[in-house]
mmCIF file with all atom_site columns, C-alpha atoms in Angstrom:
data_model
loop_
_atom_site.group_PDB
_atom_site.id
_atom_site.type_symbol
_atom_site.label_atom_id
_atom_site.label_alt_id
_atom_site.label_comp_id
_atom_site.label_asym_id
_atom_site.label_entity_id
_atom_site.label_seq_id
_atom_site.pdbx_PDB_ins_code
_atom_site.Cartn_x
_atom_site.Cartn_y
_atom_site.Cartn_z
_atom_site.occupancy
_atom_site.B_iso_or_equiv
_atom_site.pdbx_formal_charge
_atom_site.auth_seq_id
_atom_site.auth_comp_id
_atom_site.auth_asym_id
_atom_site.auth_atom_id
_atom_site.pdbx_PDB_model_num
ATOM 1   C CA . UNK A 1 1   ? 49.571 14.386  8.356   1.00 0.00 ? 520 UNK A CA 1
ATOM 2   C CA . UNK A 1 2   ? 47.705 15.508  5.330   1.00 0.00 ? 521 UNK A CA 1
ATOM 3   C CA . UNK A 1 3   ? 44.822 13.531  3.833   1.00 0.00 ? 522 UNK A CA 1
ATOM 4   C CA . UNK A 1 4   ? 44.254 12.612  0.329   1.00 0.00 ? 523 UNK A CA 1
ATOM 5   C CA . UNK A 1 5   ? 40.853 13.115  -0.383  1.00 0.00 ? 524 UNK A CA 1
ATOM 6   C CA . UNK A 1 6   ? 39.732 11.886  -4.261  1.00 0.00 ? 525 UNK A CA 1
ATOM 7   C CA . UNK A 1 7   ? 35.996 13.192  -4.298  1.00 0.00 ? 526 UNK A CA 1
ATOM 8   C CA . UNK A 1 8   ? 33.376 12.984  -6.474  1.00 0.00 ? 527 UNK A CA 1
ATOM 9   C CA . UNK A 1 9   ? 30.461 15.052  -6.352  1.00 0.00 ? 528 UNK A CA 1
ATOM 10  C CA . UNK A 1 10  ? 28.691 13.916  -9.668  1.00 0.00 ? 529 UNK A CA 1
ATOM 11  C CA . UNK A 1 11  ? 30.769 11.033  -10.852 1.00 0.00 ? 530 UNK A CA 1
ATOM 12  C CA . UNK A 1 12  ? 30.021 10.291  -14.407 1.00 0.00 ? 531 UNK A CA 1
ATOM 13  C CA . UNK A 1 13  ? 30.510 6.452   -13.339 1.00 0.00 ? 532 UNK A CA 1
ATOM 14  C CA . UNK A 1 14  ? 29.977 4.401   -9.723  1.00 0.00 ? 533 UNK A CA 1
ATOM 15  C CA . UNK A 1 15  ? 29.993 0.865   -9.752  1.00 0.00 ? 534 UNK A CA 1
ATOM 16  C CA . UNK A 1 16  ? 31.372 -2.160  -8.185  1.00 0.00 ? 535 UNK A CA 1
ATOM 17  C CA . UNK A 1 17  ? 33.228 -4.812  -10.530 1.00 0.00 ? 536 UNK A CA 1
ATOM 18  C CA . UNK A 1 18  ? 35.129 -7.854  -9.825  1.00 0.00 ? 537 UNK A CA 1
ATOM 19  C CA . UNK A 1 19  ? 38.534 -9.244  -11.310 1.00 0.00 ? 538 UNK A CA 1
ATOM 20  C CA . UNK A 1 20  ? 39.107 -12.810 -11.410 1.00 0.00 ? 539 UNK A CA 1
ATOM 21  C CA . UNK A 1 21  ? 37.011 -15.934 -11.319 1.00 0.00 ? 540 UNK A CA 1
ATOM 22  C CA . UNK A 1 22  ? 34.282 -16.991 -8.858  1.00 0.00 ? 541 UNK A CA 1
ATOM 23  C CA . UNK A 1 23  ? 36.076 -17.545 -5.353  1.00 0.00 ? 542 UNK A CA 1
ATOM 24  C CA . UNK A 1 24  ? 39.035 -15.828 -6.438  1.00 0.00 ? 543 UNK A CA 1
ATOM 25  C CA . UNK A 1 25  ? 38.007 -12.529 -7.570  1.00 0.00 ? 544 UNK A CA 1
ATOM 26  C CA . UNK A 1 26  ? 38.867 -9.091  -6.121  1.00 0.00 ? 545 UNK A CA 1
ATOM 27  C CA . UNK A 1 27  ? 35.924 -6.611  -5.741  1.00 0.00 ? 546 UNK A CA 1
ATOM 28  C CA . UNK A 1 28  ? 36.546 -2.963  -6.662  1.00 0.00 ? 547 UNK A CA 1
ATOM 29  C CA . UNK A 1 29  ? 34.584 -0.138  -6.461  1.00 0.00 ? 548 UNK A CA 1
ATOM 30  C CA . UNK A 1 30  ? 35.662 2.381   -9.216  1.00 0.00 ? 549 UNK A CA 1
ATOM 31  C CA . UNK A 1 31  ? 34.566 5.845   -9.632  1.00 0.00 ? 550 UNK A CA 1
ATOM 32  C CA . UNK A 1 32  ? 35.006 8.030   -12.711 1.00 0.00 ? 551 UNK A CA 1
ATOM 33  C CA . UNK A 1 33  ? 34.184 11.565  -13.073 1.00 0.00 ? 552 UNK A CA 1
ATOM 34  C CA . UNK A 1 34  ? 35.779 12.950  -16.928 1.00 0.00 ? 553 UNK A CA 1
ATOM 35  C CA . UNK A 1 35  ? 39.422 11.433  -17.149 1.00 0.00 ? 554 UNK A CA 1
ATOM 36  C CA . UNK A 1 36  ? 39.615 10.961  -13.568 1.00 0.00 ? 555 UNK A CA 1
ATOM 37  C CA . UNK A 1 37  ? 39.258 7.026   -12.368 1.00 0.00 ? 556 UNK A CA 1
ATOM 38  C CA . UNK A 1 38  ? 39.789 5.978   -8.869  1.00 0.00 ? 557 UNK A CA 1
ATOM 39  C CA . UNK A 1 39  ? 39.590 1.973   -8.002  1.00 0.00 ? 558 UNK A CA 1
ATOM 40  C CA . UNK A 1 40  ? 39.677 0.392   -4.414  1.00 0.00 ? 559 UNK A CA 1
ATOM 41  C CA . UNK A 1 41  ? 39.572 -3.067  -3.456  1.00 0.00 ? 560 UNK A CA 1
ATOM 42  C CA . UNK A 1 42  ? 36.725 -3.920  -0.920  1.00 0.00 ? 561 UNK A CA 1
ATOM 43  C CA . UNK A 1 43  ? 36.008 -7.342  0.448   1.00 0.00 ? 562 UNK A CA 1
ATOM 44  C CA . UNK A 1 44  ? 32.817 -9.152  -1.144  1.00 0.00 ? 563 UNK A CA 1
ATOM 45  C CA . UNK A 1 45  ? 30.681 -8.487  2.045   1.00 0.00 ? 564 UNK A CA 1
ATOM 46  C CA . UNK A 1 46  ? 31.466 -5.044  2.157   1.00 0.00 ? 565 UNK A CA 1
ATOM 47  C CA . UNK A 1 47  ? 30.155 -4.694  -1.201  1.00 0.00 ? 566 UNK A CA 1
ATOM 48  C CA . UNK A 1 48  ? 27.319 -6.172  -0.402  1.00 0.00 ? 567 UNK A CA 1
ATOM 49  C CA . UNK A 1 49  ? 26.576 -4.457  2.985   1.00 0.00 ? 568 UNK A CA 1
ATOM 50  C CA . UNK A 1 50  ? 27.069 -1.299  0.850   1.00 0.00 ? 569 UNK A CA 1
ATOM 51  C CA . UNK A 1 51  ? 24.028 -2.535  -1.746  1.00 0.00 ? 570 UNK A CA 1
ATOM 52  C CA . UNK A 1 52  ? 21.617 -3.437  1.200   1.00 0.00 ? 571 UNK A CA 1
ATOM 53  C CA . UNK A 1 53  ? 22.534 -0.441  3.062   1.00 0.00 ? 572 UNK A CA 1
ATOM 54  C CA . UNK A 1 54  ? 21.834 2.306   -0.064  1.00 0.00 ? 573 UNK A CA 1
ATOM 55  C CA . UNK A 1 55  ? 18.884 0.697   -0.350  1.00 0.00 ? 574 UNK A CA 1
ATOM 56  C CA . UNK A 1 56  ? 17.855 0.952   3.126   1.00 0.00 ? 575 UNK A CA 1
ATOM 57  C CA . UNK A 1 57  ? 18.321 4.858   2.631   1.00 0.00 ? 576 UNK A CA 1
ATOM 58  C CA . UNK A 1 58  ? 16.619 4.820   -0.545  1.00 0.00 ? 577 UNK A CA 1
ATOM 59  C CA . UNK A 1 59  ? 13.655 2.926   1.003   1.00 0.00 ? 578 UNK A CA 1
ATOM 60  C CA . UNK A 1 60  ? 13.312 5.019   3.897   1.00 0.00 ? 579 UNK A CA 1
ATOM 61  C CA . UNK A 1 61  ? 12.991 8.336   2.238   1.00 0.00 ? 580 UNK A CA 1
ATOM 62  C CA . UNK A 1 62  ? 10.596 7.125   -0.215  1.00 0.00 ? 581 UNK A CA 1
ATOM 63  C CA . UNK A 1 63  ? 7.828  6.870   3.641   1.00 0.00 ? 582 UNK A CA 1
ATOM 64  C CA . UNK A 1 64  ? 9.085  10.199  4.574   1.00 0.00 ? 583 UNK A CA 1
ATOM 65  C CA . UNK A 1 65  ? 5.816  12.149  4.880   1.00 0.00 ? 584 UNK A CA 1
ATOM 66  C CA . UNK A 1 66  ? 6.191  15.016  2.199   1.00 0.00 ? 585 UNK A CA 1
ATOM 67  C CA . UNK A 1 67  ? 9.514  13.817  0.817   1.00 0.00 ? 586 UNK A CA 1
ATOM 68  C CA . UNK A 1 68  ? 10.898 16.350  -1.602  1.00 0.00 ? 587 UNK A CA 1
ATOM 69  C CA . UNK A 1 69  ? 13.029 14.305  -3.301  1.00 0.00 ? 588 UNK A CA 1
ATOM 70  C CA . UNK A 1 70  ? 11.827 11.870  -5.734  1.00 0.00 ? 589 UNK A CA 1
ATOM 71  C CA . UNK A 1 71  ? 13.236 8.573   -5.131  1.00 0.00 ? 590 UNK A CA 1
ATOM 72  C CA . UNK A 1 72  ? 12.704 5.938   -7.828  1.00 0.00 ? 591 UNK A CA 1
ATOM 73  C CA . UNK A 1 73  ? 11.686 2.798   -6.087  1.00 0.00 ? 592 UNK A CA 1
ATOM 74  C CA . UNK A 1 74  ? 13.569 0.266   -9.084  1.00 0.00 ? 593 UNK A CA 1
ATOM 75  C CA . UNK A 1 75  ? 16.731 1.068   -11.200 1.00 0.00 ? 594 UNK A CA 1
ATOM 76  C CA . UNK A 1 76  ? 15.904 3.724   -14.001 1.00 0.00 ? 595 UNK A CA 1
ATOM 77  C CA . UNK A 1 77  ? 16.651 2.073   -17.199 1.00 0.00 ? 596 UNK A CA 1
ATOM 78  C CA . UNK A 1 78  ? 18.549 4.783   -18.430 1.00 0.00 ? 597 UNK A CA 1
ATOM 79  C CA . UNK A 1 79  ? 21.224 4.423   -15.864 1.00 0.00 ? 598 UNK A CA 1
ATOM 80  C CA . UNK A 1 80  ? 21.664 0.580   -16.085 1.00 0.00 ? 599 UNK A CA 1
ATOM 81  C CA . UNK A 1 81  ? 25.628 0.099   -16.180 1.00 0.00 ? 600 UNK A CA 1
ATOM 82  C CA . UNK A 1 82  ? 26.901 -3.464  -17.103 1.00 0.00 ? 601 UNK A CA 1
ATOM 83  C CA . UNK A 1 83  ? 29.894 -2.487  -18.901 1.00 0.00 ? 602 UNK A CA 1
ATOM 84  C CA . UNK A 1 84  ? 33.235 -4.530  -17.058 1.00 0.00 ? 603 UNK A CA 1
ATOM 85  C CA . UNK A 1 85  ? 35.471 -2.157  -14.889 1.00 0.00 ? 604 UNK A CA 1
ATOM 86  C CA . UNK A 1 86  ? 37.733 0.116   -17.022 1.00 0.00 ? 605 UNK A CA 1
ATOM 87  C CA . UNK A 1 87  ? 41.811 0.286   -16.314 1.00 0.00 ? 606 UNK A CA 1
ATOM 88  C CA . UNK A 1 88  ? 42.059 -0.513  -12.494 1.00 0.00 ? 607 UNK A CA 1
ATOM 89  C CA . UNK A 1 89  ? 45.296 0.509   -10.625 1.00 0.00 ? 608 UNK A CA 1
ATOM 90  C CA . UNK A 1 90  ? 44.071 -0.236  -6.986  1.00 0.00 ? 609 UNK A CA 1
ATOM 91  C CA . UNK A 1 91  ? 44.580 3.234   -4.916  1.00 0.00 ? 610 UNK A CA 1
ATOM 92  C CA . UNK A 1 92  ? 43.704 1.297   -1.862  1.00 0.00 ? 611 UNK A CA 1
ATOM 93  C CA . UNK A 1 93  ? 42.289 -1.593  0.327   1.00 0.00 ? 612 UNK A CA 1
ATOM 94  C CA . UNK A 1 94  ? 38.992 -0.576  1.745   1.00 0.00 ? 613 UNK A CA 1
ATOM 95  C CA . UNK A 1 95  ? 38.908 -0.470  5.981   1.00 0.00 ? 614 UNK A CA 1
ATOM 96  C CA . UNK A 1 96  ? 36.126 1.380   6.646   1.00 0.00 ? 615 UNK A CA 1
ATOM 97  C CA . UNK A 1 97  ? 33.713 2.913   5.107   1.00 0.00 ? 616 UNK A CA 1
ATOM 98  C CA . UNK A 1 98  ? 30.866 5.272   5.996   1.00 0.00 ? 617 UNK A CA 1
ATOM 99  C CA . UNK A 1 99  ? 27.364 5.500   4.239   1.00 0.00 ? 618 UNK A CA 1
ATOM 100 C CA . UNK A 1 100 ? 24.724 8.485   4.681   1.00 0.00 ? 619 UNK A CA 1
ATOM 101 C CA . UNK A 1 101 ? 22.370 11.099  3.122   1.00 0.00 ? 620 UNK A CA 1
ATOM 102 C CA . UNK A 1 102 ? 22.946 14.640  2.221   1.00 0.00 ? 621 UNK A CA 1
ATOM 103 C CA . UNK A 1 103 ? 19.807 16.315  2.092   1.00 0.00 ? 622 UNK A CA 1
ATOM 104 C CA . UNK A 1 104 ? 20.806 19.551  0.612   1.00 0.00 ? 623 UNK A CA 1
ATOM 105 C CA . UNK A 1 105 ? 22.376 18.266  -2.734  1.00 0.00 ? 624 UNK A CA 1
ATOM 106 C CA . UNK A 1 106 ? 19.710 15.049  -2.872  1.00 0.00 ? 625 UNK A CA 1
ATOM 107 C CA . UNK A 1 107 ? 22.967 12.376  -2.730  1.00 0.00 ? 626 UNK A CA 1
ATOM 108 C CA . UNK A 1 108 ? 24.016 9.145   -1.262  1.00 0.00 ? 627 UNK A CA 1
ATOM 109 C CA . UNK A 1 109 ? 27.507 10.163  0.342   1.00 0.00 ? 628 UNK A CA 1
ATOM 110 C CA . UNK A 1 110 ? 30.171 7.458   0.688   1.00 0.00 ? 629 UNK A CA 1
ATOM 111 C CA . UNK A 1 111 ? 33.372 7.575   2.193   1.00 0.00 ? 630 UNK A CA 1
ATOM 112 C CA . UNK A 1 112 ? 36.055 4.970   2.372   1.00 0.00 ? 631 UNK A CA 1
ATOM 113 C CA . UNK A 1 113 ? 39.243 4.727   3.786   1.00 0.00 ? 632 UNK A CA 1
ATOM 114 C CA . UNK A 1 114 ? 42.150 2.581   3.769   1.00 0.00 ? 633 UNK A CA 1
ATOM 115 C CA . UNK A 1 115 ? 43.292 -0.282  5.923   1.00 0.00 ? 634 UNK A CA 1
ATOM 116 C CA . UNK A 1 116 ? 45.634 0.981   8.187   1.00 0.00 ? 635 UNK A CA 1
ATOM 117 C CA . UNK A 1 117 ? 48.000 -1.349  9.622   1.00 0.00 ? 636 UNK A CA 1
ATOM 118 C CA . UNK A 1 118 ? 51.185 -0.197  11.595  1.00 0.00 ? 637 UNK A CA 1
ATOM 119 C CA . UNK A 1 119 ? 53.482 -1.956  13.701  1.00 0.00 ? 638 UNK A CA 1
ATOM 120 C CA . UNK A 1 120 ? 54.857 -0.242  16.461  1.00 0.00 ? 639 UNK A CA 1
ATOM 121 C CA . UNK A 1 121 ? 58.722 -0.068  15.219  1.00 0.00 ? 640 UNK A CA 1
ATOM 122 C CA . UNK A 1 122 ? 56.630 2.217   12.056  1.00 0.00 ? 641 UNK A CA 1
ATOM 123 C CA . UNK A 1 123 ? 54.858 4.286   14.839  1.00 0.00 ? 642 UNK A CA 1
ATOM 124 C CA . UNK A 1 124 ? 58.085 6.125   15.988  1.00 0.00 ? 643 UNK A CA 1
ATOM 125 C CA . UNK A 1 125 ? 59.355 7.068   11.929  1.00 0.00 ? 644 UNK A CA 1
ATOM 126 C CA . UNK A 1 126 ? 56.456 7.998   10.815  1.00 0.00 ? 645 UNK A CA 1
ATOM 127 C CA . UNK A 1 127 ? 56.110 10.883  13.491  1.00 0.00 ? 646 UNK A CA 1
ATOM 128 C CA . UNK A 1 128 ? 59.935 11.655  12.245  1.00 0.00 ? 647 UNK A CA 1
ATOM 129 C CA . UNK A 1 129 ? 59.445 11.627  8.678   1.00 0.00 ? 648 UNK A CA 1
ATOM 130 C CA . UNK A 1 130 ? 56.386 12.835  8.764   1.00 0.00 ? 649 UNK A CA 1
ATOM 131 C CA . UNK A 1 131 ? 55.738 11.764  4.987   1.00 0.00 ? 650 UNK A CA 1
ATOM 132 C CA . UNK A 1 132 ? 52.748 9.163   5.244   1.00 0.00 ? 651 UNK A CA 1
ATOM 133 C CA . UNK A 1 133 ? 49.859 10.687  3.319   1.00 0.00 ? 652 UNK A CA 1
ATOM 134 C CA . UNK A 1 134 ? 46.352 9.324   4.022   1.00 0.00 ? 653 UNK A CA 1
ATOM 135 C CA . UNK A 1 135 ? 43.104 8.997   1.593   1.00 0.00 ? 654 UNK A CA 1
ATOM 136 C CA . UNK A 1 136 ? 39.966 8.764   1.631   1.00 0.00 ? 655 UNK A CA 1
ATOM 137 C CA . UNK A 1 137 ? 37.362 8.584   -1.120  1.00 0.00 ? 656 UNK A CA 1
ATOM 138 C CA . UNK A 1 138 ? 33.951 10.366  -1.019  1.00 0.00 ? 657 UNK A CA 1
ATOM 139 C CA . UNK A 1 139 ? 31.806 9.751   -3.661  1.00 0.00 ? 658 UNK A CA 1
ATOM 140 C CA . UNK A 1 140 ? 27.999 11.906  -3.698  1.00 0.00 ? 659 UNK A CA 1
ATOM 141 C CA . UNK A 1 141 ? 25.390 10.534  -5.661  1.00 0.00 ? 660 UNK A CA 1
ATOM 142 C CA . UNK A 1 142 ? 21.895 10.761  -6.552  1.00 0.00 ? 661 UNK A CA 1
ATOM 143 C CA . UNK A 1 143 ? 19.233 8.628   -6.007  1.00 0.00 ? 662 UNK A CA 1
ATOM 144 C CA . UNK A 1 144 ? 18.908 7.220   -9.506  1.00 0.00 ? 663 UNK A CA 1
ATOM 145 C CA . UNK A 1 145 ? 22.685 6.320   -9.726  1.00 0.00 ? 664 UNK A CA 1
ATOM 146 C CA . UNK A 1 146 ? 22.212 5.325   -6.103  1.00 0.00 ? 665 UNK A CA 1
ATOM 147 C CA . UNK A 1 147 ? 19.326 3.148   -7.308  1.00 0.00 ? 666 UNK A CA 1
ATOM 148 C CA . UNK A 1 148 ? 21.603 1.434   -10.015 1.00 0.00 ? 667 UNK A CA 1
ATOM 149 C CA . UNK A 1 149 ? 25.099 0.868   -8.171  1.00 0.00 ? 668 UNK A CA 1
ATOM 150 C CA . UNK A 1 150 ? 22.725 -1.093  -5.335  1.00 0.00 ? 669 UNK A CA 1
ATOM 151 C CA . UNK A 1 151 ? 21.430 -3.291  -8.207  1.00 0.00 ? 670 UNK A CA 1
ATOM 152 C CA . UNK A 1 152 ? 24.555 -3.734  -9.853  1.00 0.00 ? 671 UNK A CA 1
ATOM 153 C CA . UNK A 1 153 ? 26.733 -4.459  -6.627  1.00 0.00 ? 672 UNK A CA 1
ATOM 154 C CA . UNK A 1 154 ? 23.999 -7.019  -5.598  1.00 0.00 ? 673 UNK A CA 1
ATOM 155 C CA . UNK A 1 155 ? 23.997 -8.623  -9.083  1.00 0.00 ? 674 UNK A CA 1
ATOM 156 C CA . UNK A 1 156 ? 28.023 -8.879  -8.760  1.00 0.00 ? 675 UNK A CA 1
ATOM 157 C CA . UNK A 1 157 ? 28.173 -10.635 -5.461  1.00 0.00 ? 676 UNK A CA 1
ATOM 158 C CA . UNK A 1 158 ? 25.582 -12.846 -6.427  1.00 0.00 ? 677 UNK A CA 1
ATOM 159 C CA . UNK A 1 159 ? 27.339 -14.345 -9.655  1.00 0.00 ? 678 UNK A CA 1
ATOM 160 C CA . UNK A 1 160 ? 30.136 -15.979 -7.122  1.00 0.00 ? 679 UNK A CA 1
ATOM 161 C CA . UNK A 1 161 ? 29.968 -19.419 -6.317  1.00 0.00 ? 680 UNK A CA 1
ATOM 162 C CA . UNK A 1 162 ? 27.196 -21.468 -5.943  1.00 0.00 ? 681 UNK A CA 1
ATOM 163 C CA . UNK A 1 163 ? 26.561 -22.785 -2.864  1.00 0.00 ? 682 UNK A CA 1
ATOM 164 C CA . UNK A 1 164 ? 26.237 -26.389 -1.532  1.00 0.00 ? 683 UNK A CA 1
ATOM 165 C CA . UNK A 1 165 ? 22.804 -27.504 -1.095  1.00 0.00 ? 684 UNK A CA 1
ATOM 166 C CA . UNK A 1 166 ? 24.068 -29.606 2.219   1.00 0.00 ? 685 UNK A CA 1
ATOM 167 C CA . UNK A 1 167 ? 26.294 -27.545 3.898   1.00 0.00 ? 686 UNK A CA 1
ATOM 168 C CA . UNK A 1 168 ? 25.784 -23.800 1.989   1.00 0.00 ? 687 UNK A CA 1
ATOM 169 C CA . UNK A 1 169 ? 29.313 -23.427 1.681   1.00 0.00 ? 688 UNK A CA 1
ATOM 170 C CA . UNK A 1 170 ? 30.831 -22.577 -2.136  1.00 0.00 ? 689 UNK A CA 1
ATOM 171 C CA . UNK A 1 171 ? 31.576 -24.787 -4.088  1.00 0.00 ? 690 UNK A CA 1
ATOM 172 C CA . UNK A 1 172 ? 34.464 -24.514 -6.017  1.00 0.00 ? 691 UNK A CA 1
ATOM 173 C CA . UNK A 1 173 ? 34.877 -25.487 -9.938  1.00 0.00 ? 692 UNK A CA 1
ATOM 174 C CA . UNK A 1 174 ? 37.339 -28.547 -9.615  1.00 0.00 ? 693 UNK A CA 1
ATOM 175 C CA . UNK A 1 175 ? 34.917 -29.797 -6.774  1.00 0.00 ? 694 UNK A CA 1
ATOM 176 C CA . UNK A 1 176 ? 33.945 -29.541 -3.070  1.00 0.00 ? 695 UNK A CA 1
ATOM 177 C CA . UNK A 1 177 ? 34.383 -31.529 0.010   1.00 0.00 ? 696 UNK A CA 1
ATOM 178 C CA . UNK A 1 178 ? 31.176 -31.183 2.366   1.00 0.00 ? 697 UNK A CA 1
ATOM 179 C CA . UNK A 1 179 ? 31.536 -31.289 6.059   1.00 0.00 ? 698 UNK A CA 1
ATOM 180 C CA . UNK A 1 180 ? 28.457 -31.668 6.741   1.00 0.00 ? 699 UNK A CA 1
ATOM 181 C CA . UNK A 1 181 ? 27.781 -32.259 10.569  1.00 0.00 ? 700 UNK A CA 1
ATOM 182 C CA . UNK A 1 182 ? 26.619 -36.005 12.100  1.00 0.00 ? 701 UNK A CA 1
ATOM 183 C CA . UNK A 1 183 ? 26.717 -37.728 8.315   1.00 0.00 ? 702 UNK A CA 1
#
């Protein structure tokens, strides 16, 4: 079965964005390269694994002994981005996803890919039919933009609920119930 692959090697735009209110939002991450806008849904902690993670990278290859590439070690200015998603039409729920470096272009390289759920009545028409079409998305960027989407995506999880001082759980705006243990 053929796979749907919407790539972006130097997307004009990578960020994550939420829609909703705190402990109801859905997290996206939306790429734009020209007229060309994909948006998938991702769970809150995959958005922020994906910050800590680019990071990581981004750390590491700044202590690589004669490092060719120059890494900034904070967000350039320049590439700050804290404009609100544009149009979103979700192209998919986020399963997993795969982070790494490419060394010959200088990028961050993610790739996502869909939930896949079948049941096993779906297992036997799909080899019939033949018509289900996977995706992915692969998205390259440089370090800079790299840089900036880490910042951003942390700054977006983090403006979710707050969380209980007894029991660290959220607390929600019409009020919160804690559990805490042996009160």
């Amino acid at each position: 079965m053929p796979t749907l692959v919407h790539e972006f090697a130097w997307p004009d735009r990578v960020v994550i964005g939420t829609i909703g209110v705190p402990g109801s939002r859905t997290f996206y991450l939306q790429v734009r390269a020209g007229k060309q806008i994909v948006s998938i849904a991702l769970e809150k902690q995959q958005s922020a694994q994906l910050a800590e993670k680019i990071d990581e990278i981004l750390d590491q290859l700044i202590t690589v002994e004669g490092n060719p590439f120059s890494v900034p070690t904070g967000t350039p200015i320049e590439l700050v981005d804290n404009d609100q998603l544009e149009a979103v039409t979700e192209q998919f729920r986020t399963g997993a996803m795969t982070l790494g470096w490419d060394p010959t272009t200088a990028q961050v390289v993610i790739e996502a890919y869909p939930i896949t759920e079948v049941d096993a009545d779906d297992v036997e028409s799909l080899a019939e039919d033949g018509a289900d079409v996977t995706e992915m998305l692969l998205v390259r960027m440089p370090v800079g933009t790299a840089r900036a989407f880490a910042k951003r995506t942390r700054e977006v999880v983090g403006a979710g609920r707050p969380a209980c001082p007894l029991c660290g759980y959220p607390v929600d705006a019409d009020g919160h119930v804690c559990t805490v243990p042996g009160v």
